[in-house]
PDB file of C-alpha atoms in Angstrom:
ATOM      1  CA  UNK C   1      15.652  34.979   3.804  1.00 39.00           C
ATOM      2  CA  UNK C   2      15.099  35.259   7.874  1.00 42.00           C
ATOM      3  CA  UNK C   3      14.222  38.904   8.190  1.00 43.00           C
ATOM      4  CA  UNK C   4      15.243  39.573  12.326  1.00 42.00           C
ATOM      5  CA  UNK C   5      12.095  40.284  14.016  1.00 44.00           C
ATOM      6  CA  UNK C   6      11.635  43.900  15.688  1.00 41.00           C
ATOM      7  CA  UNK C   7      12.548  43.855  19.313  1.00 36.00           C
ATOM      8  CA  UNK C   8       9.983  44.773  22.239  1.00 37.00           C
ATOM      9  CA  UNK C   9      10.713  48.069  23.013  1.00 38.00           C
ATOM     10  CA  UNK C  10      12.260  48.861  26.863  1.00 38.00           C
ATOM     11  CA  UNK C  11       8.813  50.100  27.979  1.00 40.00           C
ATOM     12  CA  UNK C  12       7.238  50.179  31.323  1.00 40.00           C
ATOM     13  CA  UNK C  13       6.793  46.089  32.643  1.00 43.00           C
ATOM     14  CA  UNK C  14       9.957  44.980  29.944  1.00 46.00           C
ATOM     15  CA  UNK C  15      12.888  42.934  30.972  1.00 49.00           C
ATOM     16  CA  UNK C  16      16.061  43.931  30.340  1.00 47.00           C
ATOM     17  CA  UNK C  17      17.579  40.304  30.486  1.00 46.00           C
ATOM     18  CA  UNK C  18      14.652  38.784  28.205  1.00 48.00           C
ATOM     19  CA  UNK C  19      15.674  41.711  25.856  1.00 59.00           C
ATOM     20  CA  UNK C  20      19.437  41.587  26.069  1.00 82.00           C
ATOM     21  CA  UNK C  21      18.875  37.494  25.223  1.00 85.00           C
ATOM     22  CA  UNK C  22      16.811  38.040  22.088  1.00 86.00           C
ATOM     23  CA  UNK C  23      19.614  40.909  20.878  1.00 87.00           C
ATOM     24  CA  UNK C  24      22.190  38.570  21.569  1.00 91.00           C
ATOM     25  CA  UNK C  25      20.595  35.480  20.088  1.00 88.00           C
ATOM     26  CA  UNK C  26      19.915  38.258  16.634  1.00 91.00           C
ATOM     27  CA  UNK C  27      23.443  38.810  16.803  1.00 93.00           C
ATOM     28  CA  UNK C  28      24.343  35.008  16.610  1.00 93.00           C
ATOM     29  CA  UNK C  29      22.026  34.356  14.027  1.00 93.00           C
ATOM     30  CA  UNK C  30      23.358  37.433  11.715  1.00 94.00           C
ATOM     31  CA  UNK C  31      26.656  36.017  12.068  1.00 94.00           C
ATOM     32  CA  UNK C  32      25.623  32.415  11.200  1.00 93.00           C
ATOM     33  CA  UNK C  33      25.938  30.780  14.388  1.00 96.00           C
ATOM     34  CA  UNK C  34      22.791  28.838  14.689  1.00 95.00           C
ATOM     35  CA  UNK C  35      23.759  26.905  17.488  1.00 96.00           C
ATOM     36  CA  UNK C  36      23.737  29.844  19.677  1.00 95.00           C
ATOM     37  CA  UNK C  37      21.253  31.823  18.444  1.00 95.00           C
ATOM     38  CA  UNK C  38      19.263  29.437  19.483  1.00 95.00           C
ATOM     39  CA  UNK C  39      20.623  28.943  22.535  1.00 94.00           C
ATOM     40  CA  UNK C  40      19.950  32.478  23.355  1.00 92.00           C
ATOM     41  CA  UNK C  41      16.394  31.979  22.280  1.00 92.00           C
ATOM     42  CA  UNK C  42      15.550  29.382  24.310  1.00 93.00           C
ATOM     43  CA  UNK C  43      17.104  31.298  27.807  1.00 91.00           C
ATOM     44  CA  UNK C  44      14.223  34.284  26.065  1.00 88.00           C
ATOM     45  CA  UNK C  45      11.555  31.271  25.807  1.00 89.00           C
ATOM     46  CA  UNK C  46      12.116  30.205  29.664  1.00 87.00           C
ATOM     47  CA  UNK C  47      12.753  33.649  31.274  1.00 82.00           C
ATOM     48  CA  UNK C  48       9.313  34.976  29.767  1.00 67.00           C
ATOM     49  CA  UNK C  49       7.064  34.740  26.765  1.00 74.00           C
ATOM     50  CA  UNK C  50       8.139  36.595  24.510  1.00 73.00           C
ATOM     51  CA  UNK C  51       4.671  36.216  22.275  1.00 86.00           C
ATOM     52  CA  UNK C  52       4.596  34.372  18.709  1.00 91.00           C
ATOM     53  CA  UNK C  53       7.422  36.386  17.381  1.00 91.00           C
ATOM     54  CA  UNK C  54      10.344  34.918  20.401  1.00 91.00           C
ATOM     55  CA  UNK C  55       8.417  31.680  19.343  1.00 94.00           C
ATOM     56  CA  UNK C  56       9.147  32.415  15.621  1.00 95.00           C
ATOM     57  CA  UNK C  57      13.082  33.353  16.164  1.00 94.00           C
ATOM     58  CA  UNK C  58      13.322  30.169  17.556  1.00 96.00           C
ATOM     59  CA  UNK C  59      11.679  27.814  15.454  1.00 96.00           C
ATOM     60  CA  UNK C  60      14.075  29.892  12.478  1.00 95.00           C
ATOM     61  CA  UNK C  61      17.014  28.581  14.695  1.00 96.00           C
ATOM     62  CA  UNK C  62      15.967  24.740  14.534  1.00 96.00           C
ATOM     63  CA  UNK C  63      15.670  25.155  11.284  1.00 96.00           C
ATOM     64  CA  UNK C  64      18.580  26.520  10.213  1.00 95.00           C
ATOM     65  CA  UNK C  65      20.304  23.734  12.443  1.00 95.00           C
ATOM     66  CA  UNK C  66      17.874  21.123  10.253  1.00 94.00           C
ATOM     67  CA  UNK C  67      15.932  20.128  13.876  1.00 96.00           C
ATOM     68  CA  UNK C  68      12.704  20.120  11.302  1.00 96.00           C
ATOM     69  CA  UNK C  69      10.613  18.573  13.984  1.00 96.00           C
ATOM     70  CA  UNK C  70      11.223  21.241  16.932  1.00 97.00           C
ATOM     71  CA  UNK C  71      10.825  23.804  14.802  1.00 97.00           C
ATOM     72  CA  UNK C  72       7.453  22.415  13.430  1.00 97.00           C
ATOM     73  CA  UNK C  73       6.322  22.447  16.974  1.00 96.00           C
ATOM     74  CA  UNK C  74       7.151  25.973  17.970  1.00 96.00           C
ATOM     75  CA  UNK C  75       5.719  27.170  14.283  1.00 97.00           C
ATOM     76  CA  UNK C  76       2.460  25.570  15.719  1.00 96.00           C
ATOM     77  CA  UNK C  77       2.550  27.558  18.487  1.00 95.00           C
ATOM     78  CA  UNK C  78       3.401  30.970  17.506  1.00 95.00           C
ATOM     79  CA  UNK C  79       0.370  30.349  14.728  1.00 96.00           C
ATOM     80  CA  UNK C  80      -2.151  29.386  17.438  1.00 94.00           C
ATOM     81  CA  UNK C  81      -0.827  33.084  18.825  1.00 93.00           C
ATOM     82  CA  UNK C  82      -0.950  34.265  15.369  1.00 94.00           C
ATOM     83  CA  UNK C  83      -2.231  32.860  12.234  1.00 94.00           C
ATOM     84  CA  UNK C  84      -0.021  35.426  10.481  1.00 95.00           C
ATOM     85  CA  UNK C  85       3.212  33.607  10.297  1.00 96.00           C
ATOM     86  CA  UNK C  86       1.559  30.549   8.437  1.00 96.00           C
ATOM     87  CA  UNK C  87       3.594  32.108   5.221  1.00 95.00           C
ATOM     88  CA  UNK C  88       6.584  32.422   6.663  1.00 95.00           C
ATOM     89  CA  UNK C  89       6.870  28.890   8.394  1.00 96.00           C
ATOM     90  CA  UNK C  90       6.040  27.691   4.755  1.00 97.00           C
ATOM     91  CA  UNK C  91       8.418  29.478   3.214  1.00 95.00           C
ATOM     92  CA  UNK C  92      11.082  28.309   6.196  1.00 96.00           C
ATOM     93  CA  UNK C  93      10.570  24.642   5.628  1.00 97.00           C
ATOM     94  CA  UNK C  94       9.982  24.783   1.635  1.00 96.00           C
ATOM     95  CA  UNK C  95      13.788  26.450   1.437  1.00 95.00           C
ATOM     96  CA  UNK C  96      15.004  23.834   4.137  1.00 96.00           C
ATOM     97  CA  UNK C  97      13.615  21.314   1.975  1.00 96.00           C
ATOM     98  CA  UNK C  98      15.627  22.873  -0.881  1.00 95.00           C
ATOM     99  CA  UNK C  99      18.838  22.815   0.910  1.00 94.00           C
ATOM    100  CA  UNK C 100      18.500  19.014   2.108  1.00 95.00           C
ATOM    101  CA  UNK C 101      17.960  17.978  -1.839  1.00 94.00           C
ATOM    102  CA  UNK C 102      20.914  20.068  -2.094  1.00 93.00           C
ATOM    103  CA  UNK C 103      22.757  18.452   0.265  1.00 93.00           C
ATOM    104  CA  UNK C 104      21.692  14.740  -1.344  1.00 92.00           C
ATOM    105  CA  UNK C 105      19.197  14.416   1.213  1.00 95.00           C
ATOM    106  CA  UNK C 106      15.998  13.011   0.218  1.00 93.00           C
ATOM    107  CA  UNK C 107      15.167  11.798   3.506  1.00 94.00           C
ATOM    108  CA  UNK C 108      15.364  15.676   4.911  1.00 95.00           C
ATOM    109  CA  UNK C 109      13.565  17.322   1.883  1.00 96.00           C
ATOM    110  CA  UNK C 110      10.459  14.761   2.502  1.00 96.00           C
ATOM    111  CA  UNK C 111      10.695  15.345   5.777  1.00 96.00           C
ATOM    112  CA  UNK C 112      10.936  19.284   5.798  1.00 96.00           C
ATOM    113  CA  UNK C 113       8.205  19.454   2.854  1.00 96.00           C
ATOM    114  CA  UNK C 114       5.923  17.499   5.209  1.00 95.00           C
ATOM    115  CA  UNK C 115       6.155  20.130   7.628  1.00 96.00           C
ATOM    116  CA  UNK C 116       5.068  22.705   4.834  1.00 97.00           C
ATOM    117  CA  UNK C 117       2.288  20.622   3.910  1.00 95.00           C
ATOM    118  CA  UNK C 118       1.306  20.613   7.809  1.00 96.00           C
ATOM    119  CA  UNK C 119       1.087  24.759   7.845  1.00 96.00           C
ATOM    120  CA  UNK C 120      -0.670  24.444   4.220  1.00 95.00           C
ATOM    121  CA  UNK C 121      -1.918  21.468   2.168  1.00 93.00           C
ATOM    122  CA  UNK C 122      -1.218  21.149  -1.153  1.00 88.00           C
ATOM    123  CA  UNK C 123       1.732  23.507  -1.273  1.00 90.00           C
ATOM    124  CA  UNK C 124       4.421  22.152  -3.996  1.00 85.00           C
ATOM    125  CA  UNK C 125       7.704  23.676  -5.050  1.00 88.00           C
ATOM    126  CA  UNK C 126       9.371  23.495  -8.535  1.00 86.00           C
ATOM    127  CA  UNK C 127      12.345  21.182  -8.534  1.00 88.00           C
ATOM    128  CA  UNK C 128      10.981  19.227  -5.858  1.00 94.00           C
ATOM    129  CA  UNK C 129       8.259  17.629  -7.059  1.00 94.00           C
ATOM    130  CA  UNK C 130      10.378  14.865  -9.196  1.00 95.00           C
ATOM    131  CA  UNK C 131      13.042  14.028  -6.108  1.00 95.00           C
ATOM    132  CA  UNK C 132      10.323  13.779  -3.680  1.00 96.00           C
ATOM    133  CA  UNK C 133       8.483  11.107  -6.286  1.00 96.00           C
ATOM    134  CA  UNK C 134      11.354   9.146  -6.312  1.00 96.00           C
ATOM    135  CA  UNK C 135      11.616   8.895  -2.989  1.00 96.00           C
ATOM    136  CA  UNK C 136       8.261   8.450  -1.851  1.00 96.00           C
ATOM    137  CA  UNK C 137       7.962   5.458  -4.740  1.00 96.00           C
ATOM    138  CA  UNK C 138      11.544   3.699  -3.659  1.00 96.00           C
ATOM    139  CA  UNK C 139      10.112   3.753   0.288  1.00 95.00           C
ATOM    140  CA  UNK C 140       6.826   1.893  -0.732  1.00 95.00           C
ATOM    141  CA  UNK C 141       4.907   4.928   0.086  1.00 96.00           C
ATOM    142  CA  UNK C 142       2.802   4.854  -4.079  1.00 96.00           C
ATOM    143  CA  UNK C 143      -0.206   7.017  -3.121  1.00 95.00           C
ATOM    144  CA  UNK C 144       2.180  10.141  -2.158  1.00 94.00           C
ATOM    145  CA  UNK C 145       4.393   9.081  -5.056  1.00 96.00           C
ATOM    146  CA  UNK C 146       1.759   9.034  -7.412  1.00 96.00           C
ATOM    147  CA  UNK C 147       0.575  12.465  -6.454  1.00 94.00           C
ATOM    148  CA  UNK C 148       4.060  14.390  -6.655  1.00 95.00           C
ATOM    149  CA  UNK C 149       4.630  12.557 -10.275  1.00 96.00           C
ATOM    150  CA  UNK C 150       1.923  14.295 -11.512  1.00 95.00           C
ATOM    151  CA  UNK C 151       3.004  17.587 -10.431  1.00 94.00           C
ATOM    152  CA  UNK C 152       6.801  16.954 -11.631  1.00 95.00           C
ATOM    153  CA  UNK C 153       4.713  15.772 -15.198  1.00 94.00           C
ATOM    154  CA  UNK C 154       3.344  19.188 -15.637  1.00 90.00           C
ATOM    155  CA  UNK C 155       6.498  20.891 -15.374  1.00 88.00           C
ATOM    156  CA  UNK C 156       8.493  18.324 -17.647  1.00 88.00           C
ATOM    157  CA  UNK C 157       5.471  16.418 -19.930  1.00 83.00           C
ATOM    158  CA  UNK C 158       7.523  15.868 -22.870  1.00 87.00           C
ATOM    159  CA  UNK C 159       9.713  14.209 -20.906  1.00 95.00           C
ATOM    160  CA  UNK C 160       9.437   9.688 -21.964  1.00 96.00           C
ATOM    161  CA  UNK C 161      11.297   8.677 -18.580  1.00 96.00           C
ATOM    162  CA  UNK C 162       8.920  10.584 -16.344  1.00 97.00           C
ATOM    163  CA  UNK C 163       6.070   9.852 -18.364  1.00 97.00           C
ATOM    164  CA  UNK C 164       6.818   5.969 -17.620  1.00 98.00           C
ATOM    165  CA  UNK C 165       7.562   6.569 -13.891  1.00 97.00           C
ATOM    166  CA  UNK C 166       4.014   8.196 -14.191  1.00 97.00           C
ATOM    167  CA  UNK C 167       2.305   5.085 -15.974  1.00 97.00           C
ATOM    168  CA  UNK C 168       3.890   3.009 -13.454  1.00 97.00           C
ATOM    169  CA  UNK C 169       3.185   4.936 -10.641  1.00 97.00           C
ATOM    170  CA  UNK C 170      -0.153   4.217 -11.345  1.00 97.00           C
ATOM    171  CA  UNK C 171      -0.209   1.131 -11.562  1.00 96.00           C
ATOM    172  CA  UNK C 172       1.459   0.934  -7.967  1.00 95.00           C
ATOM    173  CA  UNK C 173      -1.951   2.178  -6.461  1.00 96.00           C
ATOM    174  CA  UNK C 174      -4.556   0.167  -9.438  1.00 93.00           C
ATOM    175  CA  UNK C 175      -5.341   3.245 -11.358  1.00 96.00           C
ATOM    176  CA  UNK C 176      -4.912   1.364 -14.424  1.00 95.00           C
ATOM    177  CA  UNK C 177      -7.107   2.981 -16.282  1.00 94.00           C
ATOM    178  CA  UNK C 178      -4.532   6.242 -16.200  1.00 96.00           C
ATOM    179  CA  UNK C 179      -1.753   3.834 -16.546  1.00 97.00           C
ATOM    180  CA  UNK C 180      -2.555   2.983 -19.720  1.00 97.00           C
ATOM    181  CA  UNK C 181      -3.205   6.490 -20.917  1.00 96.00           C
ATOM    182  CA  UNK C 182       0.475   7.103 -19.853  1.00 97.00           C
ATOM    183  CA  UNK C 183       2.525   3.829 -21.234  1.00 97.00           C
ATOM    184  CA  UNK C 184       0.094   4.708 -24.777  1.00 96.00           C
ATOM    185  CA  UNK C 185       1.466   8.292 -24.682  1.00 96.00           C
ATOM    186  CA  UNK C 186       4.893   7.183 -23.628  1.00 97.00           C
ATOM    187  CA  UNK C 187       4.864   4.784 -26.604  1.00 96.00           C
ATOM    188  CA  UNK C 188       4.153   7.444 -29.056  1.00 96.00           C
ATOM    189  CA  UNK C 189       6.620   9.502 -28.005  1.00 96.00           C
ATOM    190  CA  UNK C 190       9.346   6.969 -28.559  1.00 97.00           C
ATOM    191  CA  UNK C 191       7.939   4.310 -30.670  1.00 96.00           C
ATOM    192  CA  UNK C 192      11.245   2.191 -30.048  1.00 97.00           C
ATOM    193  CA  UNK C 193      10.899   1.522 -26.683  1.00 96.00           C
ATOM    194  CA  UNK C 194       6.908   0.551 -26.685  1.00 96.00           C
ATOM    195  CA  UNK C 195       7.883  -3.082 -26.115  1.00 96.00           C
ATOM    196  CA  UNK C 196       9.150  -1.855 -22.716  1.00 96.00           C
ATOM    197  CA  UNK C 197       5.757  -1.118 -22.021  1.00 97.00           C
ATOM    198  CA  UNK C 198       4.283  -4.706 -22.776  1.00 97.00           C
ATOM    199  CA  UNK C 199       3.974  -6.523 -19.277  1.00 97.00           C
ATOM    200  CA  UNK C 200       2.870  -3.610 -17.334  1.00 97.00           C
ATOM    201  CA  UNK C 201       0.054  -2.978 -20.082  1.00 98.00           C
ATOM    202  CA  UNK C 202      -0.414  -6.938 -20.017  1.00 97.00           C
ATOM    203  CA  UNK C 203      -0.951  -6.384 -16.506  1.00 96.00           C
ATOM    204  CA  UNK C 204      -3.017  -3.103 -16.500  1.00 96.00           C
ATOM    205  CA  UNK C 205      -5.638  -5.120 -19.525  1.00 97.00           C
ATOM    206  CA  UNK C 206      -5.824  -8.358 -17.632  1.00 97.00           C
ATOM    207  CA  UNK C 207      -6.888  -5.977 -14.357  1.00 95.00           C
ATOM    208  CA  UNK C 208      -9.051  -3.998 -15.977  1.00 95.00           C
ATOM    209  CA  UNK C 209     -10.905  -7.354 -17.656  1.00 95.00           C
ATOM    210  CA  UNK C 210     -11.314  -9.239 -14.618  1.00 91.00           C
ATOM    211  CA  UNK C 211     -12.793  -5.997 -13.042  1.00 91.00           C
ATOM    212  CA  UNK C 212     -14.998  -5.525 -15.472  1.00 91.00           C
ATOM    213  CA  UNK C 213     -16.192  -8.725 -16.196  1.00 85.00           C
ATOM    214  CA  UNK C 214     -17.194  -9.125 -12.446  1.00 80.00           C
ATOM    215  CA  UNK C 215     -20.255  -7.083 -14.322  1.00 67.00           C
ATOM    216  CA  UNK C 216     -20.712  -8.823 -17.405  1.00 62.00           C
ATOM    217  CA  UNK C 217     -24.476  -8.387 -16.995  1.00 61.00           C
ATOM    218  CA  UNK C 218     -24.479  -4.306 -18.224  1.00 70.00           C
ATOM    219  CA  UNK C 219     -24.485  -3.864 -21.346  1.00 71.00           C
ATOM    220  CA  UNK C 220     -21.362  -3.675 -23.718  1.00 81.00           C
ATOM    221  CA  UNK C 221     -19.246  -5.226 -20.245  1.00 88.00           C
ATOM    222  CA  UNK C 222     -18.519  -8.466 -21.949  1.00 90.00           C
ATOM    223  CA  UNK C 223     -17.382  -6.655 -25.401  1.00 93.00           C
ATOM    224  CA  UNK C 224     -14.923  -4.403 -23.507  1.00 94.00           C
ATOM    225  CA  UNK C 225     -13.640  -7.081 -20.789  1.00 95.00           C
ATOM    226  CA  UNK C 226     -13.319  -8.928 -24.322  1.00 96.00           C
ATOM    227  CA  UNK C 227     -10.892  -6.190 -25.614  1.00 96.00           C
ATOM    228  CA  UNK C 228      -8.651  -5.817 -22.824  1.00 97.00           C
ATOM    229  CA  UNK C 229      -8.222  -9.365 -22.340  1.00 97.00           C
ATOM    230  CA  UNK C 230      -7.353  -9.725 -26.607  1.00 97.00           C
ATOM    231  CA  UNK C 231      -5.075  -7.163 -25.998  1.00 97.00           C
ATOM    232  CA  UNK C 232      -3.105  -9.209 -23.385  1.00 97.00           C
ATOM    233  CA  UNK C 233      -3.326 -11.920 -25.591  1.00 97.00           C
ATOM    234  CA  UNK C 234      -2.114 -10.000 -28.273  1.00 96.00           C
ATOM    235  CA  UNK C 235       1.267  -8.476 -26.316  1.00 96.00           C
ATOM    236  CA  UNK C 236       1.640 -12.147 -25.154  1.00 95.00           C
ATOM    237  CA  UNK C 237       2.137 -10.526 -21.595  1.00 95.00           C
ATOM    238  CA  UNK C 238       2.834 -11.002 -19.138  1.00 94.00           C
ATOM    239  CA  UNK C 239       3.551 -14.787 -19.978  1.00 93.00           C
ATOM    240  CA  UNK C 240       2.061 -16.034 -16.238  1.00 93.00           C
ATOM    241  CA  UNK C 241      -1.255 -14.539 -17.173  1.00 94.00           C
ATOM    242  CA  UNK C 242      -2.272 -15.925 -20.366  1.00 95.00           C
ATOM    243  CA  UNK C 243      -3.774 -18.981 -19.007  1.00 95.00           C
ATOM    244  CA  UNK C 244      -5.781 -16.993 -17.276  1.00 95.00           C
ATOM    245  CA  UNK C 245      -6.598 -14.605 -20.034  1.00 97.00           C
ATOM    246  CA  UNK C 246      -7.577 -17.297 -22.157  1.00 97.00           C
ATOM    247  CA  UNK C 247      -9.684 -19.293 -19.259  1.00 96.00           C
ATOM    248  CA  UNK C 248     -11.920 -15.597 -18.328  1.00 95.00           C
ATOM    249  CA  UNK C 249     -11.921 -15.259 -22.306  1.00 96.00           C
ATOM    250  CA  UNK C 250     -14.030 -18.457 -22.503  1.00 96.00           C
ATOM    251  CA  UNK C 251     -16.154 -17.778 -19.372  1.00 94.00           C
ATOM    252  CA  UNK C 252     -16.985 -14.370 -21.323  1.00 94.00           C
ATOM    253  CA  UNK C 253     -18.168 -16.402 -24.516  1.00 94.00           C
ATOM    254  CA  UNK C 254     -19.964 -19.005 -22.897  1.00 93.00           C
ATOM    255  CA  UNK C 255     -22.285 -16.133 -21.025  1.00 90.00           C
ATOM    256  CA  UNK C 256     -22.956 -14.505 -24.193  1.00 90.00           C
ATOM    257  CA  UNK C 257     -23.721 -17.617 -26.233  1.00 91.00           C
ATOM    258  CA  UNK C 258     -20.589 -17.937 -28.412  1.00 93.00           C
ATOM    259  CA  UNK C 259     -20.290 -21.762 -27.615  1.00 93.00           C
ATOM    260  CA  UNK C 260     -17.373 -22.460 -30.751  1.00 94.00           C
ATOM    261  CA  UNK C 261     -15.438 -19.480 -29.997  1.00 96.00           C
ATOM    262  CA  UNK C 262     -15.442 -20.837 -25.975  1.00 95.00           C
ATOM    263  CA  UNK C 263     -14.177 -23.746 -26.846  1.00 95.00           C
ATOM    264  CA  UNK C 264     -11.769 -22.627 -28.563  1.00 96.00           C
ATOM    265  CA  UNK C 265     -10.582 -20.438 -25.832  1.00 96.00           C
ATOM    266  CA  UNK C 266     -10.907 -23.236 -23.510  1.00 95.00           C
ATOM    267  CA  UNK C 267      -8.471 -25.121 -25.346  1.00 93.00           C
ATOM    268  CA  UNK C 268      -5.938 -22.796 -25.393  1.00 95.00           C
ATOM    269  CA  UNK C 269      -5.376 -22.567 -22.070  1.00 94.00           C
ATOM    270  CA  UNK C 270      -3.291 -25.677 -21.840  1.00 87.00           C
ATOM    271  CA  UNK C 271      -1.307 -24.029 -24.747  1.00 87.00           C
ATOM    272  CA  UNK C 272       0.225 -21.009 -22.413  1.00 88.00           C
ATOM    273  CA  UNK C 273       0.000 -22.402 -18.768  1.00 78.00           C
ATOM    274  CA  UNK C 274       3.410 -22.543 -17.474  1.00 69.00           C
ATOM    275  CA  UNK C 275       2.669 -25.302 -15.224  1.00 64.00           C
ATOM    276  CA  UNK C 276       1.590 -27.750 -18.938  1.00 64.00           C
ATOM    277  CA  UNK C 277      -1.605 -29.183 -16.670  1.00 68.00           C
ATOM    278  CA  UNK C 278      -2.091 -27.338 -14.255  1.00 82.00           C
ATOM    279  CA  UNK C 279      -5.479 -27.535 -12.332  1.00 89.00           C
ATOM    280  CA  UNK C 280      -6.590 -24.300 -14.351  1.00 91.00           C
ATOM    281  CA  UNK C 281      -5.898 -26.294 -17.883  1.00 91.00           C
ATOM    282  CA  UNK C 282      -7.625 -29.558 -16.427  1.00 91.00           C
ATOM    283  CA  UNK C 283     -10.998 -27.121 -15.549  1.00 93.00           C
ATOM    284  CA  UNK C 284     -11.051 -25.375 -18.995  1.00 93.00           C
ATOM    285  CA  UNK C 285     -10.616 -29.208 -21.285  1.00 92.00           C
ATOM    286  CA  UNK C 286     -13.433 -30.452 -18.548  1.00 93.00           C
ATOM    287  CA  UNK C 287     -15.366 -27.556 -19.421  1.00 93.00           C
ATOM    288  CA  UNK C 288     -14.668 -27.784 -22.972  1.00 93.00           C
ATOM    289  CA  UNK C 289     -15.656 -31.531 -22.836  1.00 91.00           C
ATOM    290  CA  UNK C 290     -18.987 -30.487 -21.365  1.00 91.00           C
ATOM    291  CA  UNK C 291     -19.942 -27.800 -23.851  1.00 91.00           C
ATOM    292  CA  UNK C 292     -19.124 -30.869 -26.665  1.00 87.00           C
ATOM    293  CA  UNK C 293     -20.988 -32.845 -25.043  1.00 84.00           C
ATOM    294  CA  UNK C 294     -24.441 -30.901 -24.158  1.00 77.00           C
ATOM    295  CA  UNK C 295     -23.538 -31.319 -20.385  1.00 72.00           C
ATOM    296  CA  UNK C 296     -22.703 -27.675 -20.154  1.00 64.00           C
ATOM    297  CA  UNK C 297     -24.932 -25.113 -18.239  1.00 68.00           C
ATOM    298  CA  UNK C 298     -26.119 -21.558 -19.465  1.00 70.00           C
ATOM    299  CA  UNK C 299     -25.922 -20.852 -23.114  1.00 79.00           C
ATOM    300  CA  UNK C 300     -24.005 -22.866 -24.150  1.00 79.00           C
TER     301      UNK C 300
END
């Protein structure tokens, strides 16, 4: 709650009229008329400085009004006057924030928690974090999404629903590794629904794999790229990957020796390419050929 600031006493060197405008501009803002409080503080603002705290009673006004942006800027420079009111401009835009969600406002409560996070980073607010989530995920923007899931999925962790939004938030910015901690504890909370989880775990294996087997020369690389990419072969998704599963598959074997087993692999990718012959599926039978054959380089 906007506590009114204590007015500058009628001292030797005051102004009457700067006085009377912050009284009057009080006196609109006690009543709830924003619109000319504010216009009271502004006439204070131009007819003299009336230090951090005119500054302050202002920036309250914009606020009120939802003019986030205008009162960000005065908050900045009351606090370059005095570092003091960093609390209170935090606690300001973290309940304007609060109304906008209110209000069905996402759009506001982003935009009015951004200012918080201007005056201190890292500040969250319970009941926010989830909304704000959503709406950073829905305009594209993953990284900030990603972030405020977290914090909503320490409030709520029990919760499925958020702890898929959290797998696939994730995945949005290639922490796949975390992903698949998520969609693995989402599936054991509702054993049902795990095949919901199948192409985005697909996806998550088959990045991992081709990561991972980009080093296939450290040791126990090949075995785990191996793993991930059975598991995608295993959940037989998603379907416009499994070519490719089974064609880095037999790369994999061929390195470490396992000349059969490549083949094998090889052949299969014919099996599950969409396309039926694709260039991919004419590579892995040419390469197949060539391991038959003795024509094949490395181990095999």
């Amino acid at each position: 709650m906007f506590l009114l600031l204590p007015l500058v006493g009628g001292g030797c060197g005051s102004d009457p009229s700067e006085e009377t405008a912050s009284l009057r501009g009080d006196l609109a803002f006690a009543r709830g008329d924003y619109e000319e409080a504010l216009s009271e503080y502004r006439l204070s603002l131009l007819r003299d400085d009336p230090g951090a705290g005119g500054l302050v009673r202002a920036a309250h006004a914009y606020i009120e009004l939802g003019r986030v942006d205008e009162a960000r800027g005065l908050y900045d420079q009351a606090i370059l006057e005095d570092s003091s009111y960093v609390d209170q401009a935090v606690s300001d835009f973290v309940a304007r924030a609060k109304q906008e969600l209110a209000n069905g406002d996402r759009y506001g409560a982003a935009s009015a928690m951004e200012a918080a996070t201007h005056f201190r980073p890292g500040v969250l607010a319970r009941g926010l974090n989830l909304p704000l989530a959503r709406h950073y995920r829905d305009s594209g923007e993953h990284l900030r999404a990603q972030a405020l899931f977290l914090s909503a999925l320490g409030e709520r962790r029990g919760d499925p629903d958020l702890l898929f939004e959290t797998a696939l938030a994730h995945l949005e910015i290639g922490d796949c590794q975390r992903a698949l901690g998520f969609f693995e504890e989402f599936a054991s909370l509702v054993p049902r629904r795990e095949q919901e989880t199948y192409t985005h775990v697909g996806r998550c294996a088959f990045q991992l794999a081709e990561e991972i087997a980009e080093g296939v020369g450290e040791e126990g690389a090949a075995e785990e790229a191996l793993a991930y990419l059975d598991l995608v072969l295993e959940l037989g998704e998603p379907r416009m990957l499994l070519s490719r599963a089974w064609f880095t598959k037999a790369e994999i074997l061929v390195g470490m020796g396992e000349c059969a087993a490549a083949i094998s692999a090889y052949r299969m990718v014919q099996d599950s390419d969409a396309a039926g012959s694709g260039p991919l599926s004419r590579t892995a039978l040419q390469r197949a050929d060539e391991i038959r054959f003795g024509r094949g380089e490395g181990p095999c």
